Coordinates of C-alpha atoms and ligand atoms in Angstrom, one line a residue:
M1 CA -22.3 -3.9 -23.1
T2 CA -20.8 -5.1 -19.3
M3 CA -19.6 -2.8 -17.3
T4 CA -16.6 -4.8 -15.1
A5 CA -17.3 -5.1 -11.5
A6 CA -15.1 -3.3 -9.2
A7 CA -12.5 -5.0 -7.7
A8 CA -13.2 -4.8 -3.5
F9 CA -10.7 -2.9 -2.1
P10 CA -8.8 -4.1 1.4
T11 CA -10.3 -1.5 3.9
A12 CA -8.3 1.3 5.6
S13 CA -6.8 0.7 8.8
S14 CA -9.3 1.8 11.5
I15 CA -7.1 4.7 12.2
C16 CA -7.3 8.5 10.4
L17 CA -4.4 10.0 9.9
E18 CA -4.9 14.0 9.9
T19 CA -1.5 14.6 9.4
D20 CA 1.2 15.1 6.6
M21 CA 1.8 11.5 7.3
K22 CA -0.2 8.8 5.4
T23 CA -0.3 5.3 5.6
I24 CA 0.1 3.1 1.6
K25 CA -3.6 2.1 2.6
E26 CA -4.5 6.0 2.5
L27 CA -2.1 6.3 -0.6
I28 CA -3.5 4.4 -2.2
R29 CA -7.3 4.5 -1.6
E30 CA -6.7 8.3 -2.3
S31 CA -5.8 7.6 -6.0
L32 CA -8.4 5.3 -6.5
T33 CA -11.5 8.2 -8.0
E34 CA -8.2 8.7 -10.6
V35 CA -7.7 5.3 -11.7
A36 CA -11.4 5.1 -12.1
A37 CA -11.8 8.1 -14.6
T38 CA -8.5 7.0 -16.4
R39 CA -10.0 3.5 -16.7
D40 CA -13.4 5.8 -18.3
I41 CA -11.3 7.9 -20.0
N42 CA -9.9 4.6 -21.8
R43 CA -13.1 3.0 -22.9
Q44 CA -14.5 6.7 -24.3
N45 CA -11.1 6.8 -26.7
N46 CA -11.3 2.3 -27.3
I47 CA -15.3 3.3 -28.5
S48 CA -13.8 6.9 -31.0
R49 CA -10.8 5.4 -32.0
I50 CA -13.2 2.5 -33.3
Y51 CA -16.4 3.8 -34.1
K52 CA -14.1 6.2 -36.6
Q53 CA -12.4 3.2 -38.0
F54 CA -15.7 1.3 -38.4
P55 CA -18.5 4.0 -39.4
D56 CA -21.0 1.1 -39.8
L57 CA -20.6 -0.4 -36.2
K58 CA -20.7 2.9 -34.5
D59 CA -24.7 3.6 -37.0
I60 CA -25.3 -0.3 -35.8
D61 CA -25.2 0.9 -31.8
D62 CA -27.0 3.9 -32.3
Q63 CA -29.7 1.8 -33.9
I64 CA -29.6 -0.7 -30.9
L65 CA -29.4 2.6 -28.8
E66 CA -32.7 3.6 -30.0
V67 CA -34.9 1.0 -30.9
R68 CA -34.2 -0.2 -26.7
N69 CA -34.8 3.5 -26.4
S70 CA -38.7 2.9 -28.4
R71 CA -38.8 -0.4 -26.1
F72 CA -38.9 0.5 -23.0
I73 CA -41.8 3.6 -23.7
A74 CA -43.8 0.1 -25.3
V75 CA -43.3 -1.6 -21.8
I76 CA -44.8 1.8 -20.3
D77 CA -47.2 2.0 -22.8
K78 CA -47.8 -2.4 -22.1
D79 CA -47.6 -2.8 -26.0
E80 CA -47.0 -6.5 -26.0
R81 CA -47.2 -6.4 -29.9
L82 CA -44.2 -3.2 -30.6
I83 CA -42.4 -4.8 -27.3
K84 CA -41.9 -8.1 -29.1
R85 CA -41.5 -6.3 -32.8
F86 CA -38.4 -3.8 -31.4
D87 CA -37.2 -7.2 -28.9
I88 CA -36.3 -9.1 -32.9
A89 CA -35.2 -5.4 -34.3
E90 CA -33.0 -5.5 -31.3
E91 CA -31.5 -9.0 -32.2
E92 CA -31.2 -8.7 -36.1
L93 CA -29.0 -5.4 -35.4
Q94 CA -27.1 -7.5 -33.1
A95 CA -26.7 -10.7 -35.5
K96 CA -25.0 -7.8 -37.8
R97 CA -22.7 -6.4 -35.3
E98 CA -21.4 -9.8 -34.3
K99 CA -20.5 -9.9 -37.9
I100 CA -18.6 -6.5 -38.1
I101 CA -16.4 -7.3 -34.9
A102 CA -15.9 -10.6 -36.1
R103 CA -15.4 -9.6 -40.1
N104 CA -12.9 -6.6 -39.0
N105 CA -11.5 -8.3 -36.3
I106 CA -12.8 -5.7 -33.6
E107 CA -11.8 -6.9 -29.9
P108 CA -15.1 -7.8 -28.6
D109 CA -15.5 -6.5 -25.3
F110 CA -13.7 -2.9 -27.1
D111 CA -16.8 -0.9 -25.3
E112 CA -16.1 -2.5 -21.8
E113 CA -13.9 -1.0 -19.0
K114 CA -10.6 -2.9 -19.0
F115 CA -8.5 -2.6 -15.7
I116 CA -4.8 -0.3 -16.2
C117 CA -3.1 -3.0 -13.8
D118 CA -3.9 -6.9 -14.3
K119 CA -1.4 -7.6 -12.1
C120 CA -3.8 -6.0 -9.4
E121 CA -6.6 -5.0 -11.0
D122 CA -6.4 -1.8 -9.9
T123 CA -6.9 -2.7 -6.3
G124 CA -2.7 -1.7 -5.7
F125 CA -2.5 -5.1 -3.7
T126 CA -1.6 -7.7 -4.9
K127 CA -1.2 -11.6 -2.8
G128 CA 2.1 -13.8 -3.9
S129 CA 1.6 -17.8 -4.2
D130 CA 2.3 -17.7 -0.2
G131 CA -0.4 -15.6 0.8
T132 CA 1.3 -12.3 1.8
V133 CA -0.2 -9.2 -0.3
K134 CA 2.0 -6.8 -0.9
V135 CA 1.8 -3.2 -2.6
C136 CA 2.0 -3.6 -6.6
S137 CA 4.3 -2.5 -9.0
C138 CA 2.3 0.0 -10.5
R139 CA 2.2 1.9 -7.0
K140 CA 5.8 2.9 -7.3
N141 CA 5.0 6.4 -7.1
E142 CA 2.4 5.9 -3.4
L143 CA 5.0 3.5 -2.3
E144 CA 7.5 6.4 -2.9
S145 CA 5.8 9.0 -1.2
C146 CA 4.6 6.5 1.7
Y147 CA 8.4 6.2 2.7
E148 CA 9.0 10.2 2.4
Q149 CA 5.8 11.0 4.5
S150 CA 7.3 7.8 7.0
G151 CA 10.7 9.8 8.3
M152 CA 12.6 8.2 5.6
A153 CA 12.8 10.8 2.5
D154 CA 16.2 11.3 3.2
Y155 CA 16.8 7.4 2.6
S156 CA 15.4 7.0 -1.3
S157 CA 18.1 4.8 -1.9
Y158 CA 18.4 2.6 0.7
K159 CA 16.6 -0.7 -0.5
M160 CA 16.4 -3.7 1.1
K161 CA 18.0 -6.1 -2.0
N162 CA 21.4 -4.2 -1.1
Y163 CA 21.7 -5.6 1.9
R164 CA 24.5 -7.8 1.6
D165 CA 24.7 -10.4 4.3
D166 CA 28.3 -10.6 3.9
Y167 CA 29.5 -7.4 4.8
L168 CA 32.4 -7.6 6.6
G169 CA 32.5 -11.3 6.0
N170 CA 30.1 -11.5 9.0
G171 CA 27.5 -13.3 6.4
A172 CA 25.5 -15.4 9.4
G173 CA 25.6 -12.7 11.8
R174 CA 24.0 -10.1 9.3
K175 CA 21.2 -12.6 7.5
K176 CA 20.5 -13.6 11.3
L177 CA 19.9 -9.7 12.3
K178 CA 17.7 -9.6 9.2
N179 CA 15.6 -12.4 9.8
E180 CA 15.1 -11.6 13.6
L181 CA 14.6 -8.0 13.0
L182 CA 12.1 -8.8 10.2
K183 CA 10.4 -11.2 12.2
V184 CA 9.5 -8.4 15.2
M185 CA 7.8 -6.5 12.1
L186 CA 5.9 -9.0 11.1
G187 CA 5.3 -10.1 14.7
L188 CA 6.3 -13.4 14.5
D189 CA 8.8 -13.5 17.2
E190 CA 7.9 -16.5 19.3
G191 CA 9.0 -17.4 22.6
D192 CA 6.9 -16.9 26.5
N193 CA 8.8 -13.9 27.0
R194 CA 7.3 -11.9 24.0
S195 CA 7.3 -8.3 24.2
P196 CA 6.5 -4.9 21.6
L197 CA 9.2 -3.2 22.7
C198 CA 12.8 -4.7 20.8
V199 CA 16.0 -3.0 21.4
F200 CA 18.9 -3.6 18.4
S201 CA 22.5 -3.3 19.3
A202 CA 25.2 -2.9 16.8
P203 CA 28.5 -1.4 17.6
P204 CA 28.1 2.3 15.3
Q205 CA 29.1 1.6 11.6
S206 CA 28.1 -1.7 11.5
G207 CA 24.8 -0.9 9.1
K208 CA 21.6 -0.9 11.7
T209 CA 20.4 2.1 9.8
F210 CA 20.0 0.7 7.3
L211 CA 18.7 -2.2 8.1
A212 CA 16.3 -0.3 10.1
I213 CA 15.3 1.7 6.9
V214 CA 14.9 -1.0 4.9
V215 CA 13.1 -3.2 7.3
C216 CA 11.0 -0.2 7.6
K217 CA 10.3 0.1 4.3
T218 CA 8.8 -3.5 3.9
A219 CA 6.7 -3.4 6.2
I220 CA 5.7 -0.5 4.0
N221 CA 5.8 -2.3 1.5
L222 CA 3.2 -5.1 3.2
G223 CA 0.3 -2.8 2.8
K224 CA 1.4 -1.6 7.6
S225 CA 1.9 1.7 9.0
A226 CA 5.0 2.0 9.9
Y227 CA 7.3 5.3 10.8
Y228 CA 11.1 5.5 11.1
A229 CA 12.7 8.1 13.6
K230 CA 15.9 9.0 15.0
C231 CA 15.3 9.5 19.1
E232 CA 16.0 12.9 19.2
E233 CA 13.5 14.1 16.8
L234 CA 11.4 13.4 19.5
A235 CA 11.8 16.4 20.6
T236 CA 10.9 18.6 17.8
L237 CA 8.4 16.1 15.5
G238 CA 4.6 17.9 15.5
T239 CA 1.6 16.2 18.4
D240 CA 0.2 15.2 14.9
T241 CA 2.5 12.8 14.4
L242 CA 3.3 12.0 17.4
E243 CA -0.4 10.4 18.4
A244 CA -0.2 9.1 15.3
L245 CA 3.2 7.2 16.3
K246 CA 1.3 5.8 18.7
H247 CA -1.2 3.6 16.9
I248 CA 0.5 3.0 13.9
D249 CA 1.4 -0.5 13.1
F250 CA 5.7 -0.8 13.2
L251 CA 8.2 2.1 14.4
I252 CA 11.5 2.2 14.6
I253 CA 12.9 4.7 16.9
D254 CA 17.3 4.7 15.7
D255 CA 20.4 6.7 17.1
F256 CA 18.9 6.0 20.6
A257 CA 20.8 6.4 23.6
D258 CA 20.5 7.1 27.5
T259 CA 21.7 10.9 27.7
V260 CA 18.8 11.7 24.2
T261 CA 16.1 10.2 27.2
L262 CA 17.3 12.9 29.4
Y263 CA 16.9 16.0 27.8
N264 CA 14.0 18.3 26.0
N265 CA 11.5 15.4 27.0
V266 CA 12.2 13.0 25.4
G267 CA 12.5 10.3 28.3
S268 CA 8.9 11.6 29.0
V269 CA 7.1 11.3 24.9
L270 CA 9.0 8.4 24.7
N271 CA 7.9 6.6 27.3
T272 CA 4.1 7.4 26.4
I273 CA 4.6 6.5 22.7
L274 CA 6.0 3.3 24.7
E275 CA 3.0 2.7 26.7
T276 CA 0.4 2.9 24.7
R277 CA 1.9 0.5 22.0
A278 CA 2.4 -1.8 24.4
A279 CA -1.3 -1.6 25.5
S280 CA -1.7 -2.0 22.3
G281 CA 0.7 -4.8 21.2
L282 CA 2.0 -2.7 18.7
N283 CA 6.2 -3.4 18.1
T284 CA 8.4 -1.3 18.6
V285 CA 12.3 -1.3 17.6
L286 CA 14.7 0.6 19.4
V287 CA 17.8 1.0 17.8
T288 CA 21.4 1.5 19.9
P289 CA 24.9 1.7 19.2
F290 CA 25.0 1.4 22.9
P291 CA 25.3 -2.3 24.8
V292 CA 21.5 -2.6 26.5
S293 CA 23.4 -3.5 30.3
E294 CA 24.6 0.2 29.8
L295 CA 21.3 1.9 28.5
E296 CA 19.4 0.1 31.4
R297 CA 21.6 1.9 34.3
K298 CA 21.7 5.4 32.3
C299 CA 18.3 5.7 31.3
D300 CA 15.5 8.0 32.3
M301 CA 13.6 5.8 34.3
R302 CA 10.3 4.6 33.7
I303 CA 12.7 4.0 29.9
S304 CA 15.3 2.1 31.8
G305 CA 12.1 -0.2 33.2
K306 CA 10.5 -1.3 30.0
L307 CA 14.3 -2.2 28.4
Q308 CA 14.8 -4.8 30.9
S309 CA 12.1 -6.9 29.4
A310 CA 12.8 -6.4 26.0
K311 CA 13.7 -8.3 23.5
K312 CA 17.3 -8.0 22.7
I313 CA 18.6 -8.4 19.2
T314 CA 22.3 -7.8 19.3
S315 CA 25.1 -8.4 16.6
E316 CA 27.8 -11.0 17.5
G317 CA 30.5 -10.0 20.3
R318 CA 27.6 -7.8 22.2
Ligands
LIG1 ZN1 -1.3 -3.2 -9.9

């Protein structure tokens, strides 16, 4: 009657977000108590089911418990002769027990705790053959609710598998854009002029937002903390969320335009976020329908300066 060792759970990132915005690691960690309780309930149910079906097994197990209790008292009394007698008694009972189990084809570990999900052993994360850690398929609910809390509530149908590389007959271009954005998200963009800020510029109606969202979702799926916001939302997001945006692993700001930075204090808010994130080497992507050169000329001065040294991802013809 051994208990399975609790599987190690990856430690949550050092930031603790006291907002409605929770990271996938936090959401999964919060559910672990419930998962453990479910495992225990499953175990109890399994035991009562087997005992009901095989009352003689229950009887033996009751006797084993009784012998163990008596032996415990004998140990306290230091009564070696009695201890020996109880040891022999338990051995005999165990032999009987094994016979009942074998004869009736009962699972030998019917009274042990079992993982609810064997794939991730209830940690919520699986490791692929290439070493990539991903949220397990058993945590779809947590994943969906994390997408919602990370600025993507309106985009539940946006999925990476629906991103068409060959949309509008520009296969190579679209695939390249996707891979470049993924590399930025993963921090794999090589080169000497590596910048934590990236500007992704493509014409209107070219699927920028779709791509931005599926890359942001991929980040969360890989256990990162990530957020998607429209640039103008920076004027209305709560202070807790704005504070969180400074520290999450990956941030995408969509519909970035020079005019947006000039009103409602957006330029100042964005500037602070970008500076804090750059200092920690955290990647931020600004998504815009405008050419970068135009933005550099017209933006809030502080943002303009940052755009100049940013990494640029542009669609063909930009
Ligand atoms: Zn799982």
